[in-house]
mmCIF file of C-alpha atoms in Angstrom:
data_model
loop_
_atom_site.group_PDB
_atom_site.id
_atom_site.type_symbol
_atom_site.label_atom_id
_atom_site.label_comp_id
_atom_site.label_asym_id
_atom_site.label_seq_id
_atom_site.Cartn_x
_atom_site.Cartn_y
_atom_site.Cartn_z
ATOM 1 C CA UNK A 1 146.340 36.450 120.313
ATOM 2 C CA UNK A 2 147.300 35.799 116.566
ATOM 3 C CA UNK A 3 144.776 34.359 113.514
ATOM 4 C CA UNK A 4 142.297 32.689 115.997
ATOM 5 C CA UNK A 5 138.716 34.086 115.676
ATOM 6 C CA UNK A 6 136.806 35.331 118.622
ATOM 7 C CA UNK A 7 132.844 34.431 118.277
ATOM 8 C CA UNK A 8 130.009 35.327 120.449
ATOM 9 C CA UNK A 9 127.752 32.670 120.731
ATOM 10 C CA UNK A 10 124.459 35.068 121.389
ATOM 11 C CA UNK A 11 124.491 36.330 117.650
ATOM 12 C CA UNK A 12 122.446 35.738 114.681
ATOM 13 C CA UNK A 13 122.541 30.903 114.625
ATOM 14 C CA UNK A 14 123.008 31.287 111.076
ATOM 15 C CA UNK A 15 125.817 33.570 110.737
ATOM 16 C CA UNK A 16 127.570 32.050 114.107
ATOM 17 C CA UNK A 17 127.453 28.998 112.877
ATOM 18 C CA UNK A 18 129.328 29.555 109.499
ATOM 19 C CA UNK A 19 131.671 31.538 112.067
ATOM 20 C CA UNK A 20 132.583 28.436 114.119
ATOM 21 C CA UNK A 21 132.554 26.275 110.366
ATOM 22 C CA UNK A 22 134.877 28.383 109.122
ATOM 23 C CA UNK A 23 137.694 28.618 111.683
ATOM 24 C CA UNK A 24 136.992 25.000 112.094
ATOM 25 C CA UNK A 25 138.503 24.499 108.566
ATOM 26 C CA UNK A 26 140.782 27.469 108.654
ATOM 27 C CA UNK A 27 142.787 26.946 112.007
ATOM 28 C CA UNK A 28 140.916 24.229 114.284
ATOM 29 C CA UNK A 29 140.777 26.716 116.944
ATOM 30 C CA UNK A 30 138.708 29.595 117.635
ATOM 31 C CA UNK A 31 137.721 31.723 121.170
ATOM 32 C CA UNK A 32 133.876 31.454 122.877
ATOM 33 C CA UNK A 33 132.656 34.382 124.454
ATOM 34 C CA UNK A 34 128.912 35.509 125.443
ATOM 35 C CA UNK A 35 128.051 31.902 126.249
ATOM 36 C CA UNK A 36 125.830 32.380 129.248
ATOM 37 C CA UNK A 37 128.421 31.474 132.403
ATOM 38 C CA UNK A 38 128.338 33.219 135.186
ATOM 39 C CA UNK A 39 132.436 34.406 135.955
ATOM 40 C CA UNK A 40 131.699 33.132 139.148
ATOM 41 C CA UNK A 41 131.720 29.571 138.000
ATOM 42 C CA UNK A 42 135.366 29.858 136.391
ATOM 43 C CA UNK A 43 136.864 31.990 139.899
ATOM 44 C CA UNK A 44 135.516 28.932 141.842
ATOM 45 C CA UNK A 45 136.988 26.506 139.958
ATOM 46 C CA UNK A 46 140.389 27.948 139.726
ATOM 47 C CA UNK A 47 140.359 28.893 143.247
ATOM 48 C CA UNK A 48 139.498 25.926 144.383
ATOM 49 C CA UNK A 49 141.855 24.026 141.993
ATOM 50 C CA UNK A 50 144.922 26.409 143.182
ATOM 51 C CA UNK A 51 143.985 25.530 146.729
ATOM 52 C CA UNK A 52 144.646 21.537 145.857
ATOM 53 C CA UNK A 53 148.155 22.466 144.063
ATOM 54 C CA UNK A 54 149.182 23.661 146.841
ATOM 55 C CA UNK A 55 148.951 20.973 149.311
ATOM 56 C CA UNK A 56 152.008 19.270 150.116
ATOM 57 C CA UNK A 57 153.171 16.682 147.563
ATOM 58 C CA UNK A 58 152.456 13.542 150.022
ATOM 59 C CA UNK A 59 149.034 14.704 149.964
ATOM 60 C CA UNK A 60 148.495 14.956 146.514
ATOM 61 C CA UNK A 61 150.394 11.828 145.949
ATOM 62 C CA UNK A 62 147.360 10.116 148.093
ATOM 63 C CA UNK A 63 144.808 10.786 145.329
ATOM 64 C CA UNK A 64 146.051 9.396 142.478
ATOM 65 C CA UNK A 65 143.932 9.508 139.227
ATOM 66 C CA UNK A 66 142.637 5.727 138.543
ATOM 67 C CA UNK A 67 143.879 4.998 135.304
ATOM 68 C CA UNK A 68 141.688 1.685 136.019
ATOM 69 C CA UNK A 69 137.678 1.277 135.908
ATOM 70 C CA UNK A 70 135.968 3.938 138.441
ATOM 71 C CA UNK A 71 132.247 1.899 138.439
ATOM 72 C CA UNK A 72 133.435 -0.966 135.630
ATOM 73 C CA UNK A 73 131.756 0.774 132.389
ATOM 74 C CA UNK A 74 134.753 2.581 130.807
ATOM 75 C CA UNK A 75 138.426 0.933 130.822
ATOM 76 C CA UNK A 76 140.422 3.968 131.681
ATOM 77 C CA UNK A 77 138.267 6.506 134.268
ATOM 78 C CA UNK A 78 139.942 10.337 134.992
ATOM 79 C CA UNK A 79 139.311 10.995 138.410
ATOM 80 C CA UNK A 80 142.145 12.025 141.012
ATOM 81 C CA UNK A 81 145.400 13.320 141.027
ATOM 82 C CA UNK A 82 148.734 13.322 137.997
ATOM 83 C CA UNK A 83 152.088 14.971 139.013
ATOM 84 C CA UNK A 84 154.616 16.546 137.460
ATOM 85 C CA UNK A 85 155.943 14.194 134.572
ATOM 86 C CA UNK A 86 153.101 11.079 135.207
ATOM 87 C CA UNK A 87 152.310 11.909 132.174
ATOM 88 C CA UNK A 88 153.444 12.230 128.578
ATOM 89 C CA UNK A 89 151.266 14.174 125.559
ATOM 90 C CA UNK A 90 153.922 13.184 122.590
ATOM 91 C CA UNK A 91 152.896 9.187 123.390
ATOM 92 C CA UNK A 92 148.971 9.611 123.448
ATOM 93 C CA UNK A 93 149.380 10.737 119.588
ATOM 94 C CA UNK A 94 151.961 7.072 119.499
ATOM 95 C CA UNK A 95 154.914 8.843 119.523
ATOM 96 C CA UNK A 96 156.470 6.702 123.039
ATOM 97 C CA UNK A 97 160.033 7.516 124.031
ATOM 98 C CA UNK A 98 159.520 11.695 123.998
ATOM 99 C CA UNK A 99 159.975 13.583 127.013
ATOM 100 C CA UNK A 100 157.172 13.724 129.808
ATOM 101 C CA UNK A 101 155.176 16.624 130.875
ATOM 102 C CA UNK A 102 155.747 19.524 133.688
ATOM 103 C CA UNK A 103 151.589 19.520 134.476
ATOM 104 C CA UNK A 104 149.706 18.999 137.498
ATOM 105 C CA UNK A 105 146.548 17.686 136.948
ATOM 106 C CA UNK A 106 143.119 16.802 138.823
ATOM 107 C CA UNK A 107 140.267 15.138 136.610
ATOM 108 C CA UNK A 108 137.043 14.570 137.081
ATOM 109 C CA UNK A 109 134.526 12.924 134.951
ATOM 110 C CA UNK A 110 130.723 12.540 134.068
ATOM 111 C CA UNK A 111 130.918 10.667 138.110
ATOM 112 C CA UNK A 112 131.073 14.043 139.879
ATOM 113 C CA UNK A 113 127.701 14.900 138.875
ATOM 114 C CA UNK A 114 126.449 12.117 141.525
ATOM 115 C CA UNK A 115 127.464 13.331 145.182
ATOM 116 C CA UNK A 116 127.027 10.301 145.926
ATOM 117 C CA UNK A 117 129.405 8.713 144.139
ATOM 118 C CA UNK A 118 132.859 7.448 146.226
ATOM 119 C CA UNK A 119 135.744 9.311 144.206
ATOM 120 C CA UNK A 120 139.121 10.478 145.260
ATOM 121 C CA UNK A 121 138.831 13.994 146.158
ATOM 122 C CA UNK A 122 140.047 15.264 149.361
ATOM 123 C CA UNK A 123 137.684 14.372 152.301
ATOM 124 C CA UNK A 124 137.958 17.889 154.288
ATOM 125 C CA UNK A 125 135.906 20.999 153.509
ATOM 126 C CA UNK A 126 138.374 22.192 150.973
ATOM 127 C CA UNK A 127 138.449 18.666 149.133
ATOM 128 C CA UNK A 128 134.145 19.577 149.459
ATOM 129 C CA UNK A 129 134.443 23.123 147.817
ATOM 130 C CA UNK A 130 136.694 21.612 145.533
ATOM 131 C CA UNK A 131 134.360 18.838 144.074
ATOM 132 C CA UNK A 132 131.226 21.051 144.035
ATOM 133 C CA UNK A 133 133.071 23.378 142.147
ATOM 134 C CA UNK A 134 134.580 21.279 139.416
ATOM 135 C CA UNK A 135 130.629 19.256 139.204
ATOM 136 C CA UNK A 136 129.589 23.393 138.702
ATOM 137 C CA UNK A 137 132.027 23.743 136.018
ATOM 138 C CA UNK A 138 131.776 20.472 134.247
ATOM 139 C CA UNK A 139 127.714 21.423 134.045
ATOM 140 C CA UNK A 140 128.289 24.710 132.393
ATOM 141 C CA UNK A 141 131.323 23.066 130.246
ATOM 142 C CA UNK A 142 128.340 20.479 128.869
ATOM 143 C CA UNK A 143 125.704 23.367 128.525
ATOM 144 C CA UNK A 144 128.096 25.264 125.990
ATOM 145 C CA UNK A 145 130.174 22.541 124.078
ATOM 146 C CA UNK A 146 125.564 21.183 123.438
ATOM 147 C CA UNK A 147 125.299 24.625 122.024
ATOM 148 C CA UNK A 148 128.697 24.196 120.123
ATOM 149 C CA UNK A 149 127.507 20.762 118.548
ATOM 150 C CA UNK A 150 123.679 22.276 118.063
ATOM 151 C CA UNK A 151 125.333 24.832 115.502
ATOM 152 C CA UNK A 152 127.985 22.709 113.996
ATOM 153 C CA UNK A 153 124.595 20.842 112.612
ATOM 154 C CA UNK A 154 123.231 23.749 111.278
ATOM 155 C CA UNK A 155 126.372 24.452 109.385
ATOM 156 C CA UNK A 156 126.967 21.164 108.416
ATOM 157 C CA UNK A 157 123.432 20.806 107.032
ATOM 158 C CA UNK A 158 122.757 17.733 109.584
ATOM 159 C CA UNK A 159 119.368 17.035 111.975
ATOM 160 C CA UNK A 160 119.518 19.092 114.391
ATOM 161 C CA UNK A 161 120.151 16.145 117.165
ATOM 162 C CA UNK A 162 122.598 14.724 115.086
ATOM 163 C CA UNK A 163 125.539 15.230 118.005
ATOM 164 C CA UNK A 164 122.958 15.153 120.822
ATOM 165 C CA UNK A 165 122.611 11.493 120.647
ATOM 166 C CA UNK A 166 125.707 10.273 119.593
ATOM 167 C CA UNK A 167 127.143 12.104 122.645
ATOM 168 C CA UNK A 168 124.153 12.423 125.707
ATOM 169 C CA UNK A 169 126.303 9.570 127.146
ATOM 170 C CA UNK A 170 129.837 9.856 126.795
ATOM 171 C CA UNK A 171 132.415 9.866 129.293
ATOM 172 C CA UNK A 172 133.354 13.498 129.370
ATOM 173 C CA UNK A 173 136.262 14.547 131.469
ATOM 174 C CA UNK A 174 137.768 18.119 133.119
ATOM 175 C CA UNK A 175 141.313 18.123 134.190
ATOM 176 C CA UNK A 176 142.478 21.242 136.361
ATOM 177 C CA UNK A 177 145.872 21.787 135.343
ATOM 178 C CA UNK A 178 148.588 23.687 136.947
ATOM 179 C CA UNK A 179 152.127 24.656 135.101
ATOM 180 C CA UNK A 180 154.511 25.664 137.483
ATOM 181 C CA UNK A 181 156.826 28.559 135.768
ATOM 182 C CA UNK A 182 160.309 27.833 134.080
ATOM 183 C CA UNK A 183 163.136 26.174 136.829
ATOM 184 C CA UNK A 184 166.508 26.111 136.415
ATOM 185 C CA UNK A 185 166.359 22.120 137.605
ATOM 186 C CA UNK A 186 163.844 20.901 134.568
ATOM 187 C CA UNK A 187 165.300 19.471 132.186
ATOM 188 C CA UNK A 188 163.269 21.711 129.112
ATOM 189 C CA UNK A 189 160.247 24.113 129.249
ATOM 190 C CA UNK A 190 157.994 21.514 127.880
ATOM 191 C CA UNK A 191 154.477 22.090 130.133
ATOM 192 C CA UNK A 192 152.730 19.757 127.601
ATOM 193 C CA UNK A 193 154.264 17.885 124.342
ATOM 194 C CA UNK A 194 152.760 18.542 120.893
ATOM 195 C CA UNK A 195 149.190 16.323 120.590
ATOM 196 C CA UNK A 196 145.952 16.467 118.939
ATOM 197 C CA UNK A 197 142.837 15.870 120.887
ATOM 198 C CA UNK A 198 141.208 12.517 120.711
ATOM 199 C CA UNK A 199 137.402 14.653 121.424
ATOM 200 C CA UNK A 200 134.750 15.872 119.598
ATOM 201 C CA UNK A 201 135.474 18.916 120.496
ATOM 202 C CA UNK A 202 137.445 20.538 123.855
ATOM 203 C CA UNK A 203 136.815 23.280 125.338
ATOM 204 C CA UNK A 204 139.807 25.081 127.845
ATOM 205 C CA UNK A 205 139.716 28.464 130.171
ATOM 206 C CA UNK A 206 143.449 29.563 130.953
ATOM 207 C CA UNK A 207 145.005 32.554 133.153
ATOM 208 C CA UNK A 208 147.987 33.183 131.469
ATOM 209 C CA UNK A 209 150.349 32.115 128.354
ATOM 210 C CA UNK A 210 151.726 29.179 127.347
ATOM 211 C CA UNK A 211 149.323 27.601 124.813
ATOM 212 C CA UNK A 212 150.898 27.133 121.175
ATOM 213 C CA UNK A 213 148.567 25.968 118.177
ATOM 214 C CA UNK A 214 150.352 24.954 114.746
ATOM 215 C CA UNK A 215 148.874 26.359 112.110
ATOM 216 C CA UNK A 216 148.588 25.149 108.797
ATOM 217 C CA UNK A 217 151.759 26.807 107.619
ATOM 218 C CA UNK A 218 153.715 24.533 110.050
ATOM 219 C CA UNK A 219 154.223 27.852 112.683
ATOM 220 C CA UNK A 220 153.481 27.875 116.024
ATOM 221 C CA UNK A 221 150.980 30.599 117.479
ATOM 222 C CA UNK A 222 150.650 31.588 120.722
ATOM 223 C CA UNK A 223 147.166 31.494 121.914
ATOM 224 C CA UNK A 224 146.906 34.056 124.810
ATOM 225 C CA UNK A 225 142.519 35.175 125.738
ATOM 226 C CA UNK A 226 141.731 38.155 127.127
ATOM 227 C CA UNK A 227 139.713 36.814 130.019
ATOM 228 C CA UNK A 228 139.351 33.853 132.170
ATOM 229 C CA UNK A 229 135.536 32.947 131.394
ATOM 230 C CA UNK A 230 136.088 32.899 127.728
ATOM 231 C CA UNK A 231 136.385 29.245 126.212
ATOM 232 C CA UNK A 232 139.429 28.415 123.886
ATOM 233 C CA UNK A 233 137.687 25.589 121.967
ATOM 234 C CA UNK A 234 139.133 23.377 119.352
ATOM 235 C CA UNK A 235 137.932 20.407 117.400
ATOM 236 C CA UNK A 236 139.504 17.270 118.006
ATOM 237 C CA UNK A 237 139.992 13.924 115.931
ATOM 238 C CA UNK A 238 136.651 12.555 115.940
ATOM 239 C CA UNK A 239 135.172 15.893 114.129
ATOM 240 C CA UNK A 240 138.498 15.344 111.887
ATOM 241 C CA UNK A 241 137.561 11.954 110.864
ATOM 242 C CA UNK A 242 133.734 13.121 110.398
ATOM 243 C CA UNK A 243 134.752 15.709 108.137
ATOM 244 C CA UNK A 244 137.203 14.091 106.241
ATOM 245 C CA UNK A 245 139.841 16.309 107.823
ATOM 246 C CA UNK A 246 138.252 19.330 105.988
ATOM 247 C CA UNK A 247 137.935 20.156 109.862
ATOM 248 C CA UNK A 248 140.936 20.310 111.412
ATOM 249 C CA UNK A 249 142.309 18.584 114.097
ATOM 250 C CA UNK A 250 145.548 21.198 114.815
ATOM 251 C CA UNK A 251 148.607 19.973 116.846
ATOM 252 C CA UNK A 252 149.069 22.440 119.927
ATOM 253 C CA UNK A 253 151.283 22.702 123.244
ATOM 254 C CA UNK A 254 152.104 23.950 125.949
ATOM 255 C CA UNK A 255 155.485 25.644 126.704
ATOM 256 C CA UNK A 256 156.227 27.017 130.234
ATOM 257 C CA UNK A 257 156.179 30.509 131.227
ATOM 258 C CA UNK A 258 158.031 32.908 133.261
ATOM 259 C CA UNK A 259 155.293 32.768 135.905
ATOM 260 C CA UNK A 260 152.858 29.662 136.962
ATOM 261 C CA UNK A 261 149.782 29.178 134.515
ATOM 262 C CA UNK A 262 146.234 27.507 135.137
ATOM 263 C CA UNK A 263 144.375 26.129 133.159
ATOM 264 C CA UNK A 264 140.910 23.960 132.813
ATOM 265 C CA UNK A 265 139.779 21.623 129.814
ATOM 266 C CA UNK A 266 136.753 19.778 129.124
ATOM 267 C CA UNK A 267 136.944 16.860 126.919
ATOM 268 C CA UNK A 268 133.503 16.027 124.665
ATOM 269 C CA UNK A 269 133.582 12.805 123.589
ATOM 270 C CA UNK A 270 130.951 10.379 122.016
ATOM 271 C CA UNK A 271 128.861 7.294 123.184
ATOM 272 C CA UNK A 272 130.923 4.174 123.017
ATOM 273 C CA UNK A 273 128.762 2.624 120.751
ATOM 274 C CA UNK A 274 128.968 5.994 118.075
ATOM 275 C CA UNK A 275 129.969 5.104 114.428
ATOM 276 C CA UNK A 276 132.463 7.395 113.803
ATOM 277 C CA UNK A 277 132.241 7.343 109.910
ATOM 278 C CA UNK A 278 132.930 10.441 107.150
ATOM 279 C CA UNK A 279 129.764 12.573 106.188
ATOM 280 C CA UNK A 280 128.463 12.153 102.939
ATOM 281 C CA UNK A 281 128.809 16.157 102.486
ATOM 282 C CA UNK A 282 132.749 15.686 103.002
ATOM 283 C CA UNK A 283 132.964 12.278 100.648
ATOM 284 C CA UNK A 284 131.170 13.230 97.448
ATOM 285 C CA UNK A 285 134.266 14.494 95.682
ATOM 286 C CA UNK A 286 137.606 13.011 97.120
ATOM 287 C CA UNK A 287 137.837 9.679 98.690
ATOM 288 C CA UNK A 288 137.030 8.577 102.497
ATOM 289 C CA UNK A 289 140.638 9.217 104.362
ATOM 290 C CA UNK A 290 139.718 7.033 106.994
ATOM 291 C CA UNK A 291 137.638 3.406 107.542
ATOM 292 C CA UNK A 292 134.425 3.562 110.421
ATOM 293 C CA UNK A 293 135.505 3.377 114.021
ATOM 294 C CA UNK A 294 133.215 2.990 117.164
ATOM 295 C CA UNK A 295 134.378 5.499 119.496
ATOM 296 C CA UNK A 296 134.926 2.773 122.313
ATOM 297 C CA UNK A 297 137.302 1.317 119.977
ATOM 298 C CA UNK A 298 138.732 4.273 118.714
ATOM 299 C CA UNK A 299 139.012 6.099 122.249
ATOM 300 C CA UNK A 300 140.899 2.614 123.745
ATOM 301 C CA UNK A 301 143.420 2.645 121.282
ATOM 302 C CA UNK A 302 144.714 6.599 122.533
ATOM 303 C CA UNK A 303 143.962 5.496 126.249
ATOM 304 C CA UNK A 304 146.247 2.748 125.848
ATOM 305 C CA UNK A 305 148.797 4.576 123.777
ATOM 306 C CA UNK A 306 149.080 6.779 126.669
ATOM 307 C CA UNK A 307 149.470 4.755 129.600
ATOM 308 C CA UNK A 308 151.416 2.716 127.676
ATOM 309 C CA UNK A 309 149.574 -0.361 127.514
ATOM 310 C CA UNK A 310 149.267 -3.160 124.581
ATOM 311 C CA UNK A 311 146.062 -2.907 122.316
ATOM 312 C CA UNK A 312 142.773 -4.806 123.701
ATOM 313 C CA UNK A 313 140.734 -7.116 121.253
#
């Protein structure tokens, strides 16, 4: 692993937090570990996951992710299953006609938390182990990316709850992801185009290489953790637009390997009705980059990009 810092989050708040500040302005990326999470919670969520991927296609085809309203509160609602190439990183940053992705994914959002809740997961004992599992894992993912936020305030000089209610109800998502390794039949070794992430902040677990990060230079940087259960986190474009970009939002990707790779993310996001608008801190001595957004508006416009669909009003 090159230029990315590794931070426990157990130290001294004060001095973790200018940590996390820091590489936030420096690179956009930086590596979580001593957060709290059982290892337990990660080998049960990539076990689980791994099980899915392997079903036969047909049967993955059968749970497709609903790129449609799950319950009628958000327009676009990741639960189910993507395939190889349903889906395309380059046009979610508006760049449409780029090659699609070699990525398997399953997503889950804020939904799985309710067992009660109708949502396409397998309806076996493995499709069971599979949903308790990811609803385990998307807890813990909330617990730490809170903490995250908690000490961005503290660097930031902002109320402590500043994040906390902008974001206690956004749509959060996980995706399980699944790169198969390098075949002579694909047409490039493109796992996942070059992006930014429309979050807050994301926070991703891998088990093997693959993840690039472009530094400020313009080089890419392989981005390879020691361990499962730490968290690669990054800071996405709504801190970017906060901060004036003196966070930074950094374009990464994901180029395929000699061997299969995992990997889980979990997308933070905001409330729909959050004012996404620069800090005073970050605006006192250059101009505002960009005008106030609310995050519904803001997170429709990538959605749509995306899936390819025509602005809403």
């Amino acid at each position: 692993m090159t230029a990315i810092p590794v931070i426990g989050l157990d130290g001294d708040e004060v001095k973790v937090a200018s940590e996390i500040s820091r590489a936030c302005t420096e690179v956009g990326f930086f590596v979580v570990r001593d957060h709290g999470i059982d290892r337990k919670v990660f080998d049960d969520a990539y076990e689980e996951s791994m099980d899915f991927f392997r079903r036969p296609v047909a049967q993955k085809n059968s749970y497709p992710m609903r790129t449609s309203t799950a319950r009628g509160d958000n327009d676009y609602s990741p639960y189910g299953y993507s395939a190889l190439l349903a889906e395309n990183a380059y046009a979610y940053t508006g760049r449409p006609g780029m090659p699609a992705d070699y990525v398997e994914k399953f997503s889950a959002g804020r939904l799985v938390l309710d067992d009660a809740e109708d949502l396409p997961f397998p309806e076996d004992d493995r499709g069971a182990a599979l949903r308790s599992a990811m609803k385990t894992y998307f807890v813990a993912c909330e617990t730490v990316a809170d903490r995250i936020a908690e000490l961005l305030t503290v660097a930031l000089e902002l109320p402590r709850d500043f994040f906390a209610i902008r974001t206690d109800r956004s749509n959060d998502s996980l995706r399980s992801q699944f790169y198969p390794g390098t075949r002579e039949e694909f047409l490039n070794d493109q796992g996942m185009g070059e992006h930014t992430d429309g979050t807050f902040i994301t926070l991703l677990s891998e088990d093997g290489p693959g993840l690039q990060l472009r530094d400020l230079s313009g080089s890419w940087l392989d981005v390879d953790v020691e361990r499962r259960d730490w968290f690669v986190v990054n800071i996405g474009d709504l801190m970017a637009r906060w901060s004036n970009d003196e966070y930074v939002s950094t374009p990464h990707r994901v180029k395929l390997a000699g061997r299969p790779r995992q990997s889980i993310v979990f997308f933070k996001l905001a409330n729909d009705d959050t004012l996404i608008e620069c800090f005073p801190k970050f605006s006192r001595e250059r101009p505002v980059k960009y005008e106030a957004i609310r995050y519904e508006t803001f997170s429709l416009q990538k959605m749509n990009a995306l899936f390819g669909r025509e602005d809403q009003p």
